[in-house]
Amino acid sequence: MNKSKTDPSAWFDYPVRVQQHHTAYGGVVWHGTNITWMESARIACIRAAGLSFEDLVKSGYDLPVVSLDLRYRRPLGLGMEAIVKTRLLPTSGIRLVWEYAIETAASSADASADFSVELYVSGTVTLVTVDVHSRKIVRRQPPAI
């Protein structure tokens, strides 16, 4: 996991391997699995930046998804390895927009060979900060965020 604490534009890498329970009848990743992986990558990225999601909720805030835009480019199949890449785009206002790319997992040996990364899924997810109790949007981001 390579999220740089000094470079907010750096991608955070979250490795995955396609298991049987991730697939649909055709043996390819079911679309909802990609969304689950993206959520897991986002939570791991937030944790790597020093904020646990559990602590955020305990402090009275939640980050619900308000928009999801995905583009499925090619299928991932059973046993394949991939990297879910995510990063928080520059924020303005109340929206937190996360960018995603699910790509071929390249080992260090692959990097030295003629290896081209294949993009399987790309997209963005938009979150807003809400008060846990009132469920109303928080207009000013809490310092932890």
XYZ file of C-alpha atoms in Angstrom:
145
model
C 0.000 0.000 0.000
C 1.744 3.042 -1.266
C -0.272 6.110 -0.297
C 2.163 8.927 0.302
C 1.248 11.110 3.281
C 3.033 14.038 1.599
C 1.489 13.685 -1.877
C -2.315 13.815 -1.781
C -2.517 13.016 -5.509
C -0.712 9.684 -5.069
C -2.713 6.521 -5.598
C -3.378 4.138 -2.726
C -3.058 0.491 -3.821
C -5.319 -2.237 -2.447
C -4.552 -5.717 -3.829
C -7.334 -8.226 -4.482
C -7.633 -11.757 -5.868
C -10.811 -12.968 -7.524
C -12.366 -15.739 -5.424
C -15.301 -17.932 -6.428
C -17.736 -15.941 -4.278
C -16.773 -12.750 -6.185
C -18.040 -14.109 -9.497
C -21.341 -14.374 -11.328
C -22.535 -17.371 -13.320
C -20.153 -16.694 -16.204
C -17.069 -16.961 -13.991
C -16.316 -13.234 -14.122
C -16.428 -10.712 -11.305
C -19.979 -9.686 -10.428
C -20.413 -5.900 -10.706
C -21.235 -5.490 -7.007
C -17.915 -7.053 -6.034
C -16.087 -4.144 -7.664
C -18.073 -1.719 -5.507
C -17.249 -3.724 -2.366
C -13.545 -3.723 -3.268
C -13.662 0.036 -3.863
C -15.277 0.609 -0.463
C -12.629 -1.583 1.203
C -9.842 0.296 -0.593
C -11.285 3.667 0.471
C -11.568 2.608 4.133
C -8.004 1.185 4.064
C -6.747 4.425 2.501
C -8.454 6.509 5.185
C -6.938 4.255 7.861
C -3.467 4.555 6.277
C -3.835 8.342 6.433
C -4.304 8.067 10.205
C -8.094 8.139 10.576
C -10.094 5.074 11.497
C -13.602 5.068 10.098
C -14.850 3.695 13.418
C -13.418 6.704 15.250
C -15.009 9.044 12.718
C -18.428 7.510 13.406
C -17.841 7.581 17.179
C -17.078 11.299 16.885
C -20.506 11.812 15.308
C -19.849 11.795 11.556
C -20.548 9.454 8.656
C -19.599 9.523 4.972
C -22.482 8.144 2.889
C -22.195 7.680 -0.862
C -24.299 10.167 -2.817
C -23.037 9.389 -6.314
C -21.423 6.391 -7.995
C -20.122 6.421 -11.565
C -18.363 3.324 -12.897
C -17.129 2.190 -16.269
C -16.610 -1.537 -16.747
C -13.903 -1.943 -19.399
C -13.085 -5.668 -19.311
C -13.966 -8.589 -17.069
C -11.824 -9.983 -14.282
C -11.962 -13.772 -13.989
C -11.613 -16.365 -11.274
C -8.100 -16.513 -9.770
C -6.920 -13.242 -11.306
C -5.082 -10.680 -9.186
C -5.738 -6.969 -9.458
C -4.963 -3.696 -7.736
C -7.772 -1.391 -6.669
C -6.220 2.062 -6.895
C -7.915 4.982 -5.169
C -7.254 8.596 -4.336
C -9.178 11.534 -2.982
C -9.477 14.288 -5.574
C -9.027 17.914 -4.483
C -12.073 18.928 -2.469
C -14.221 21.978 -2.774
C -17.357 22.455 -0.782
C -19.066 19.520 0.874
C -18.321 16.765 -1.654
C -15.480 14.254 -1.251
C -14.791 12.698 -4.654
C -12.767 9.491 -4.763
C -11.272 8.282 -8.028
C -10.744 4.574 -8.747
C -8.952 2.332 -11.197
C -8.989 -1.464 -10.937
C -5.976 -2.678 -12.884
C -3.838 -5.695 -13.548
C -1.623 -6.577 -10.603
C 1.996 -6.302 -11.756
C 4.714 -7.889 -9.665
C 8.163 -6.309 -9.469
C 9.364 -8.976 -11.917
C 6.617 -7.924 -14.326
C 7.695 -4.295 -14.067
C 11.105 -5.120 -15.516
C 9.585 -7.034 -18.439
C 7.379 -5.805 -21.239
C 4.267 -5.648 -19.103
C 1.345 -3.418 -19.892
C -1.181 -2.642 -17.212
C -4.767 -3.402 -18.201
C -7.603 -1.311 -16.847
C -10.691 -3.328 -15.824
C -12.879 -0.765 -14.054
C -12.629 2.992 -13.586
C -14.865 5.407 -11.799
C -15.614 7.913 -9.110
C -17.571 7.807 -5.884
C -18.826 10.981 -4.220
C -19.382 11.145 -0.460
C -20.680 13.856 1.833
C -20.135 14.254 5.553
C -23.280 13.913 7.639
C -24.067 14.163 11.324
C -24.705 10.622 12.583
C -27.654 11.622 14.775
C -29.538 14.112 12.591
C -28.432 12.583 9.234
C -28.053 16.156 7.950
C -25.168 17.221 5.737
C -22.320 18.932 7.573
C -21.494 22.109 5.659
C -18.038 22.479 7.207
C -15.721 19.469 7.134
C -14.598 18.238 10.564
C -10.848 18.730 11.152
C -10.214 14.962 11.057
C -11.429 14.837 7.452
